[in-house]
């Protein structure tokens, strides 16, 4: 279905999508900070973000559940848009054209590029691992899991957070510095016609019905 655009902008995320994303982003920062503080004393100062060591230990798992719940909403919404297609594989083989901005040589891509899609699936896997291992570590006092299960959970929790933190660093770098003009999609909710046509031509045609502007 095409969208009628009077403002010269292309809608990309509505208000509820943006609120969901920023709840995930804020809870992620609080979790990464408190989690790093539990991981190594060098990061202990970060506990002050949540009101000290005791409050960090109490709040970290609860904030974790909030992040997972809101992320699950995003995962359901964007699942279909992140399925990897044959043109994505072709696009990723021509990285030198991507980096050198020779877009005419590239196959047209839809709402997300393959890098965004791979990161999306990395987020899904790490989020599920963090939830399951986190629940074991949190509820150990109640259910008294075998010690091996608790130890494996501790390692899985640390590894999954490490991968997710690295992934989010890449996500933030590309949103702010690499693909200029992306941030407004998650702040104002819209992108320019030029951005949409340049970075996501298939998506652009789908939402505008091929509008020229
Ligand atoms: C903290 C700083 C963050 C910034 C500045 C940021 C920025 C953005 C921007 C600009 C977009 C739109 C990209 C586009 O439409 O092409 C986006 C999409 C998205 N963000 Fe973030 N984000 C942040 C944190 C996070 C976190 C912590 C998560 C999840 C753990 C996350 C998950 C997503 C997802 C799933 C999308 C939809 C696009 C996709 O499927 O790849 N973001 N973000």
mmCIF file with all atom_site columns, N, CA and C and ligand atoms in Angstrom, residues 12-13 21-22 24-25 28-29 71 74 78 82 111-112 116-117 120 123 127 164 168 171-172 175-176 182-183 185-186 195 200, ligand 1:
data_model
loop_
_atom_site.group_PDB
_atom_site.id
_atom_site.type_symbol
_atom_site.label_atom_id
_atom_site.label_alt_id
_atom_site.label_comp_id
_atom_site.label_asym_id
_atom_site.label_entity_id
_atom_site.label_seq_id
_atom_site.pdbx_PDB_ins_code
_atom_site.Cartn_x
_atom_site.Cartn_y
_atom_site.Cartn_z
_atom_site.occupancy
_atom_site.B_iso_or_equiv
_atom_site.pdbx_formal_charge
_atom_site.auth_seq_id
_atom_site.auth_comp_id
_atom_site.auth_asym_id
_atom_site.auth_atom_id
_atom_site.pdbx_PDB_model_num
ATOM   1   N  N   . UNK A 1 12  ? 8.995  6.123   8.573  1.00 0.00 ? 12  UNK A N   1
ATOM   2   C  CA  . UNK A 1 12  ? 9.702  4.836   8.724  1.00 0.00 ? 12  UNK A CA  1
ATOM   3   C  C   . UNK A 1 12  ? 9.309  4.146   10.034 1.00 0.00 ? 12  UNK A C   1
ATOM   4   N  N   . UNK A 1 13  ? 9.176  4.912   11.125 1.00 0.00 ? 13  UNK A N   1
ATOM   5   C  CA  . UNK A 1 13  ? 8.751  4.320   12.401 1.00 0.00 ? 13  UNK A CA  1
ATOM   6   C  C   . UNK A 1 13  ? 7.680  5.202   13.024 1.00 0.00 ? 13  UNK A C   1
ATOM   7   N  N   . UNK A 1 21  ? 11.546 1.185   20.933 1.00 0.00 ? 21  UNK A N   1
ATOM   8   C  CA  . UNK A 1 21  ? 12.992 1.129   20.674 1.00 0.00 ? 21  UNK A CA  1
ATOM   9   C  C   . UNK A 1 21  ? 13.781 1.850   21.759 1.00 0.00 ? 21  UNK A C   1
ATOM   10  N  N   . UNK A 1 22  ? 13.305 3.045   22.175 1.00 0.00 ? 22  UNK A N   1
ATOM   11  C  CA  . UNK A 1 22  ? 14.096 3.804   23.146 1.00 0.00 ? 22  UNK A CA  1
ATOM   12  C  C   . UNK A 1 22  ? 14.005 3.213   24.551 1.00 0.00 ? 22  UNK A C   1
ATOM   13  N  N   . UNK A 1 24  ? 14.017 -0.024  24.997 1.00 0.00 ? 24  UNK A N   1
ATOM   14  C  CA  . UNK A 1 24  ? 15.039 -1.078  24.877 1.00 0.00 ? 24  UNK A CA  1
ATOM   15  C  C   . UNK A 1 24  ? 16.438 -0.466  25.003 1.00 0.00 ? 24  UNK A C   1
ATOM   16  N  N   . UNK A 1 25  ? 16.651 0.674   24.323 1.00 0.00 ? 25  UNK A N   1
ATOM   17  C  CA  . UNK A 1 25  ? 17.987 1.291   24.333 1.00 0.00 ? 25  UNK A CA  1
ATOM   18  C  C   . UNK A 1 25  ? 18.378 1.750   25.743 1.00 0.00 ? 25  UNK A C   1
ATOM   19  N  N   . UNK A 1 28  ? 18.941 -1.190  28.004 1.00 0.00 ? 28  UNK A N   1
ATOM   20  C  CA  . UNK A 1 28  ? 20.195 -1.851  27.617 1.00 0.00 ? 28  UNK A CA  1
ATOM   21  C  C   . UNK A 1 28  ? 21.395 -1.157  28.261 1.00 0.00 ? 28  UNK A C   1
ATOM   22  N  N   . UNK A 1 29  ? 21.411 0.177   28.221 1.00 0.00 ? 29  UNK A N   1
ATOM   23  C  CA  . UNK A 1 29  ? 22.549 0.925   28.803 1.00 0.00 ? 29  UNK A CA  1
ATOM   24  C  C   . UNK A 1 29  ? 22.650 0.637   30.309 1.00 0.00 ? 29  UNK A C   1
ATOM   25  N  N   . UNK A 1 71  ? 11.865 -5.751  23.816 1.00 0.00 ? 71  UNK A N   1
ATOM   26  C  CA  . UNK A 1 71  ? 12.581 -6.235  22.637 1.00 0.00 ? 71  UNK A CA  1
ATOM   27  C  C   . UNK A 1 71  ? 11.717 -7.266  21.894 1.00 0.00 ? 71  UNK A C   1
ATOM   28  N  N   . UNK A 1 74  ? 9.567  -5.668  19.458 1.00 0.00 ? 74  UNK A N   1
ATOM   29  C  CA  . UNK A 1 74  ? 10.302 -5.277  18.243 1.00 0.00 ? 74  UNK A CA  1
ATOM   30  C  C   . UNK A 1 74  ? 10.576 -6.499  17.369 1.00 0.00 ? 74  UNK A C   1
ATOM   31  N  N   . UNK A 1 78  ? 9.508  -6.734  13.476 1.00 0.00 ? 78  UNK A N   1
ATOM   32  C  CA  . UNK A 1 78  ? 10.491 -6.636  12.386 1.00 0.00 ? 78  UNK A CA  1
ATOM   33  C  C   . UNK A 1 78  ? 10.963 -7.984  11.860 1.00 0.00 ? 78  UNK A C   1
ATOM   34  N  N   . UNK A 1 82  ? 13.378 -8.802  8.315  1.00 0.00 ? 82  UNK A N   1
ATOM   35  C  CA  . UNK A 1 82  ? 14.781 -9.189  8.496  1.00 0.00 ? 82  UNK A CA  1
ATOM   36  C  C   . UNK A 1 82  ? 15.125 -10.572 7.931  1.00 0.00 ? 82  UNK A C   1
ATOM   37  N  N   . UNK A 1 111 ? 13.734 -3.012  3.333  1.00 0.00 ? 111 UNK A N   1
ATOM   38  C  CA  . UNK A 1 111 ? 13.766 -2.090  4.480  1.00 0.00 ? 111 UNK A CA  1
ATOM   39  C  C   . UNK A 1 111 ? 15.110 -2.105  5.216  1.00 0.00 ? 111 UNK A C   1
ATOM   40  N  N   . UNK A 1 112 ? 15.747 -3.276  5.287  1.00 0.00 ? 112 UNK A N   1
ATOM   41  C  CA  . UNK A 1 112 ? 17.036 -3.371  5.994  1.00 0.00 ? 112 UNK A CA  1
ATOM   42  C  C   . UNK A 1 112 ? 18.090 -4.020  5.107  1.00 0.00 ? 112 UNK A C   1
ATOM   43  N  N   . UNK A 1 116 ? 22.256 -5.093  8.868  1.00 0.00 ? 116 UNK A N   1
ATOM   44  C  CA  . UNK A 1 116 ? 21.201 -4.865  9.858  1.00 0.00 ? 116 UNK A CA  1
ATOM   45  C  C   . UNK A 1 116 ? 20.481 -6.181  10.174 1.00 0.00 ? 116 UNK A C   1
ATOM   46  N  N   . UNK A 1 117 ? 20.269 -6.990  9.122  1.00 0.00 ? 117 UNK A N   1
ATOM   47  C  CA  . UNK A 1 117 ? 19.549 -8.251  9.322  1.00 0.00 ? 117 UNK A CA  1
ATOM   48  C  C   . UNK A 1 117 ? 20.368 -9.213  10.179 1.00 0.00 ? 117 UNK A C   1
ATOM   49  N  N   . UNK A 1 120 ? 20.196 -8.141  13.644 1.00 0.00 ? 120 UNK A N   1
ATOM   50  C  CA  . UNK A 1 120 ? 18.878 -8.439  14.213 1.00 0.00 ? 120 UNK A CA  1
ATOM   51  C  C   . UNK A 1 120 ? 18.845 -9.873  14.747 1.00 0.00 ? 120 UNK A C   1
ATOM   52  N  N   . UNK A 1 123 ? 20.881 -10.232 17.802 1.00 0.00 ? 123 UNK A N   1
ATOM   53  C  CA  . UNK A 1 123 ? 20.146 -9.710  18.964 1.00 0.00 ? 123 UNK A CA  1
ATOM   54  C  C   . UNK A 1 123 ? 19.156 -10.754 19.489 1.00 0.00 ? 123 UNK A C   1
ATOM   55  N  N   . UNK A 1 127 ? 19.563 -12.281 23.154 1.00 0.00 ? 127 UNK A N   1
ATOM   56  C  CA  . UNK A 1 127 ? 18.492 -11.918 24.097 1.00 0.00 ? 127 UNK A CA  1
ATOM   57  C  C   . UNK A 1 127 ? 17.895 -13.177 24.733 1.00 0.00 ? 127 UNK A C   1
ATOM   58  N  N   . UNK A 1 164 ? 26.436 -9.124  22.520 1.00 0.00 ? 164 UNK A N   1
ATOM   59  C  CA  . UNK A 1 164 ? 25.391 -8.103  22.333 1.00 0.00 ? 164 UNK A CA  1
ATOM   60  C  C   . UNK A 1 164 ? 25.966 -6.692  22.462 1.00 0.00 ? 164 UNK A C   1
ATOM   61  N  N   . UNK A 1 168 ? 25.821 -3.902  19.618 1.00 0.00 ? 168 UNK A N   1
ATOM   62  C  CA  . UNK A 1 168 ? 25.152 -2.607  19.798 1.00 0.00 ? 168 UNK A CA  1
ATOM   63  C  C   . UNK A 1 168 ? 26.125 -1.453  19.516 1.00 0.00 ? 168 UNK A C   1
ATOM   64  N  N   . UNK A 1 171 ? 25.897 -1.174  15.918 1.00 0.00 ? 171 UNK A N   1
ATOM   65  C  CA  . UNK A 1 171 ? 24.564 -0.625  15.601 1.00 0.00 ? 171 UNK A CA  1
ATOM   66  C  C   . UNK A 1 171 ? 24.563 0.900   15.798 1.00 0.00 ? 171 UNK A C   1
ATOM   67  N  N   . UNK A 1 172 ? 25.099 1.357   16.932 1.00 0.00 ? 172 UNK A N   1
ATOM   68  C  CA  . UNK A 1 172 ? 25.091 2.792   17.234 1.00 0.00 ? 172 UNK A CA  1
ATOM   69  C  C   . UNK A 1 172 ? 26.022 3.532   16.260 1.00 0.00 ? 172 UNK A C   1
ATOM   70  N  N   . UNK A 1 175 ? 24.308 3.786   12.951 1.00 0.00 ? 175 UNK A N   1
ATOM   71  C  CA  . UNK A 1 175 ? 23.142 4.685   12.984 1.00 0.00 ? 175 UNK A CA  1
ATOM   72  C  C   . UNK A 1 175 ? 23.573 6.155   13.043 1.00 0.00 ? 175 UNK A C   1
ATOM   73  N  N   . UNK A 1 176 ? 24.635 6.440   13.794 1.00 0.00 ? 176 UNK A N   1
ATOM   74  C  CA  . UNK A 1 176 ? 25.016 7.851   13.977 1.00 0.00 ? 176 UNK A CA  1
ATOM   75  C  C   . UNK A 1 176 ? 26.014 8.325   12.917 1.00 0.00 ? 176 UNK A C   1
ATOM   76  N  N   . UNK A 1 182 ? 20.108 8.344   9.315  1.00 0.00 ? 182 UNK A N   1
ATOM   77  C  CA  . UNK A 1 182 ? 19.318 7.252   9.907  1.00 0.00 ? 182 UNK A CA  1
ATOM   78  C  C   . UNK A 1 182 ? 18.694 7.651   11.232 1.00 0.00 ? 182 UNK A C   1
ATOM   79  N  N   . UNK A 1 183 ? 19.408 8.490   12.010 1.00 0.00 ? 183 UNK A N   1
ATOM   80  C  CA  . UNK A 1 183 ? 18.949 8.784   13.367 1.00 0.00 ? 183 UNK A CA  1
ATOM   81  C  C   . UNK A 1 183 ? 17.546 9.391   13.395 1.00 0.00 ? 183 UNK A C   1
ATOM   82  N  N   . UNK A 1 185 ? 15.148 8.706   11.665 1.00 0.00 ? 185 UNK A N   1
ATOM   83  C  CA  . UNK A 1 185 ? 14.123 7.658   11.548 1.00 0.00 ? 185 UNK A CA  1
ATOM   84  C  C   . UNK A 1 185 ? 13.633 7.252   12.937 1.00 0.00 ? 185 UNK A C   1
ATOM   85  N  N   . UNK A 1 186 ? 14.559 7.207   13.921 1.00 0.00 ? 186 UNK A N   1
ATOM   86  C  CA  . UNK A 1 186 ? 14.196 6.780   15.280 1.00 0.00 ? 186 UNK A CA  1
ATOM   87  C  C   . UNK A 1 186 ? 13.922 7.961   16.209 1.00 0.00 ? 186 UNK A C   1
ATOM   88  N  N   . UNK A 1 195 ? 17.387 9.691   1.117  1.00 0.00 ? 195 UNK A N   1
ATOM   89  C  CA  . UNK A 1 195 ? 17.938 8.614   1.967  1.00 0.00 ? 195 UNK A CA  1
ATOM   90  C  C   . UNK A 1 195 ? 17.273 7.283   1.618  1.00 0.00 ? 195 UNK A C   1
ATOM   91  N  N   . UNK A 1 200 ? 17.563 2.198   0.549  1.00 0.00 ? 200 UNK A N   1
ATOM   92  C  CA  . UNK A 1 200 ? 16.581 1.098   0.580  1.00 0.00 ? 200 UNK A CA  1
ATOM   93  C  C   . UNK A 1 200 ? 15.572 1.253   -0.561 1.00 0.00 ? 200 UNK A C   1
HETATM 94  C  C1  . LIG B 2 .   ? 21.584 3.190   22.477 1.00 0.00 ? 1   LIG B C1  1
HETATM 95  C  C2  . LIG B 2 .   ? 21.653 3.695   21.312 1.00 0.00 ? 1   LIG B C2  1
HETATM 96  C  C3  . LIG B 2 .   ? 20.896 3.259   20.069 1.00 0.00 ? 1   LIG B C3  1
HETATM 97  C  C4  . LIG B 2 .   ? 20.785 4.038   18.958 1.00 0.00 ? 1   LIG B C4  1
HETATM 98  C  C5  . LIG B 2 .   ? 21.416 5.410   18.749 1.00 0.00 ? 1   LIG B C5  1
HETATM 99  C  C6  . LIG B 2 .   ? 19.977 3.321   18.006 1.00 0.00 ? 1   LIG B C6  1
HETATM 100 C  C7  . LIG B 2 .   ? 19.597 3.798   16.766 1.00 0.00 ? 1   LIG B C7  1
HETATM 101 C  C8  . LIG B 2 .   ? 18.760 3.160   15.866 1.00 0.00 ? 1   LIG B C8  1
HETATM 102 C  C9  . LIG B 2 .   ? 18.313 3.700   14.603 1.00 0.00 ? 1   LIG B C9  1
HETATM 103 C  C10 . LIG B 2 .   ? 18.674 5.079   14.053 1.00 0.00 ? 1   LIG B C10 1
HETATM 104 C  C11 . LIG B 2 .   ? 17.527 2.784   14.001 1.00 0.00 ? 1   LIG B C11 1
HETATM 105 C  C12 . LIG B 2 .   ? 16.841 2.900   12.622 1.00 0.00 ? 1   LIG B C12 1
HETATM 106 C  C13 . LIG B 2 .   ? 17.701 2.236   11.551 1.00 0.00 ? 1   LIG B C13 1
HETATM 107 C  C14 . LIG B 2 .   ? 16.977 2.111   10.231 1.00 0.00 ? 1   LIG B C14 1
HETATM 108 O  O1  . LIG B 2 .   ? 15.751 2.194   10.185 1.00 0.00 ? 1   LIG B O1  1
HETATM 109 O  O2  . LIG B 2 .   ? 17.645 1.870   9.203  1.00 0.00 ? 1   LIG B O2  1
HETATM 110 C  C15 . LIG B 2 .   ? 17.459 1.633   14.889 1.00 0.00 ? 1   LIG B C15 1
HETATM 111 C  C16 . LIG B 2 .   ? 16.759 0.478   14.624 1.00 0.00 ? 1   LIG B C16 1
HETATM 112 C  C17 . LIG B 2 .   ? 16.744 -0.631  15.437 1.00 0.00 ? 1   LIG B C17 1
HETATM 113 N  N1  . LIG B 2 .   ? 17.365 -0.754  16.666 1.00 0.00 ? 1   LIG B N1  1
HETATM 114 FE FE1 . LIG B 2 .   ? 18.495 0.676   17.604 1.00 0.00 ? 1   LIG B FE1 1
HETATM 115 N  N2  . LIG B 2 .   ? 19.629 2.099   18.533 1.00 0.00 ? 1   LIG B N2  1
HETATM 116 C  C18 . LIG B 2 .   ? 20.178 2.021   19.800 1.00 0.00 ? 1   LIG B C18 1
HETATM 117 C  C19 . LIG B 2 .   ? 20.058 0.937   20.661 1.00 0.00 ? 1   LIG B C19 1
HETATM 118 C  C20 . LIG B 2 .   ? 19.446 -0.276  20.360 1.00 0.00 ? 1   LIG B C20 1
HETATM 119 C  C21 . LIG B 2 .   ? 19.423 -1.424  21.220 1.00 0.00 ? 1   LIG B C21 1
HETATM 120 C  C22 . LIG B 2 .   ? 20.091 -1.501  22.597 1.00 0.00 ? 1   LIG B C22 1
HETATM 121 C  C23 . LIG B 2 .   ? 18.734 -2.401  20.562 1.00 0.00 ? 1   LIG B C23 1
HETATM 122 C  C24 . LIG B 2 .   ? 18.429 -3.818  20.972 1.00 0.00 ? 1   LIG B C24 1
HETATM 123 C  C25 . LIG B 2 .   ? 19.088 -4.500  21.841 1.00 0.00 ? 1   LIG B C25 1
HETATM 124 C  C26 . LIG B 2 .   ? 18.313 -1.861  19.285 1.00 0.00 ? 1   LIG B C26 1
HETATM 125 C  C27 . LIG B 2 .   ? 17.591 -2.543  18.338 1.00 0.00 ? 1   LIG B C27 1
HETATM 126 C  C28 . LIG B 2 .   ? 17.148 -2.039  17.125 1.00 0.00 ? 1   LIG B C28 1
HETATM 127 C  C29 . LIG B 2 .   ? 16.353 -2.783  16.152 1.00 0.00 ? 1   LIG B C29 1
HETATM 128 C  C30 . LIG B 2 .   ? 15.903 -4.241  16.280 1.00 0.00 ? 1   LIG B C30 1
HETATM 129 C  C31 . LIG B 2 .   ? 16.085 -1.891  15.113 1.00 0.00 ? 1   LIG B C31 1
HETATM 130 C  C32 . LIG B 2 .   ? 15.245 -2.171  13.860 1.00 0.00 ? 1   LIG B C32 1
HETATM 131 C  C33 . LIG B 2 .   ? 16.143 -2.354  12.700 1.00 0.00 ? 1   LIG B C33 1
HETATM 132 C  C34 . LIG B 2 .   ? 16.655 -3.717  12.500 1.00 0.00 ? 1   LIG B C34 1
HETATM 133 O  O3  . LIG B 2 .   ? 15.893 -4.702  12.516 1.00 0.00 ? 1   LIG B O3  1
HETATM 134 O  O4  . LIG B 2 .   ? 17.878 -3.800  12.288 1.00 0.00 ? 1   LIG B O4  1
HETATM 135 N  N3  . LIG B 2 .   ? 18.762 -0.565  19.197 1.00 0.00 ? 1   LIG B N3  1
HETATM 136 N  N4  . LIG B 2 .   ? 18.217 1.893   16.006 1.00 0.00 ? 1   LIG B N4  1
#
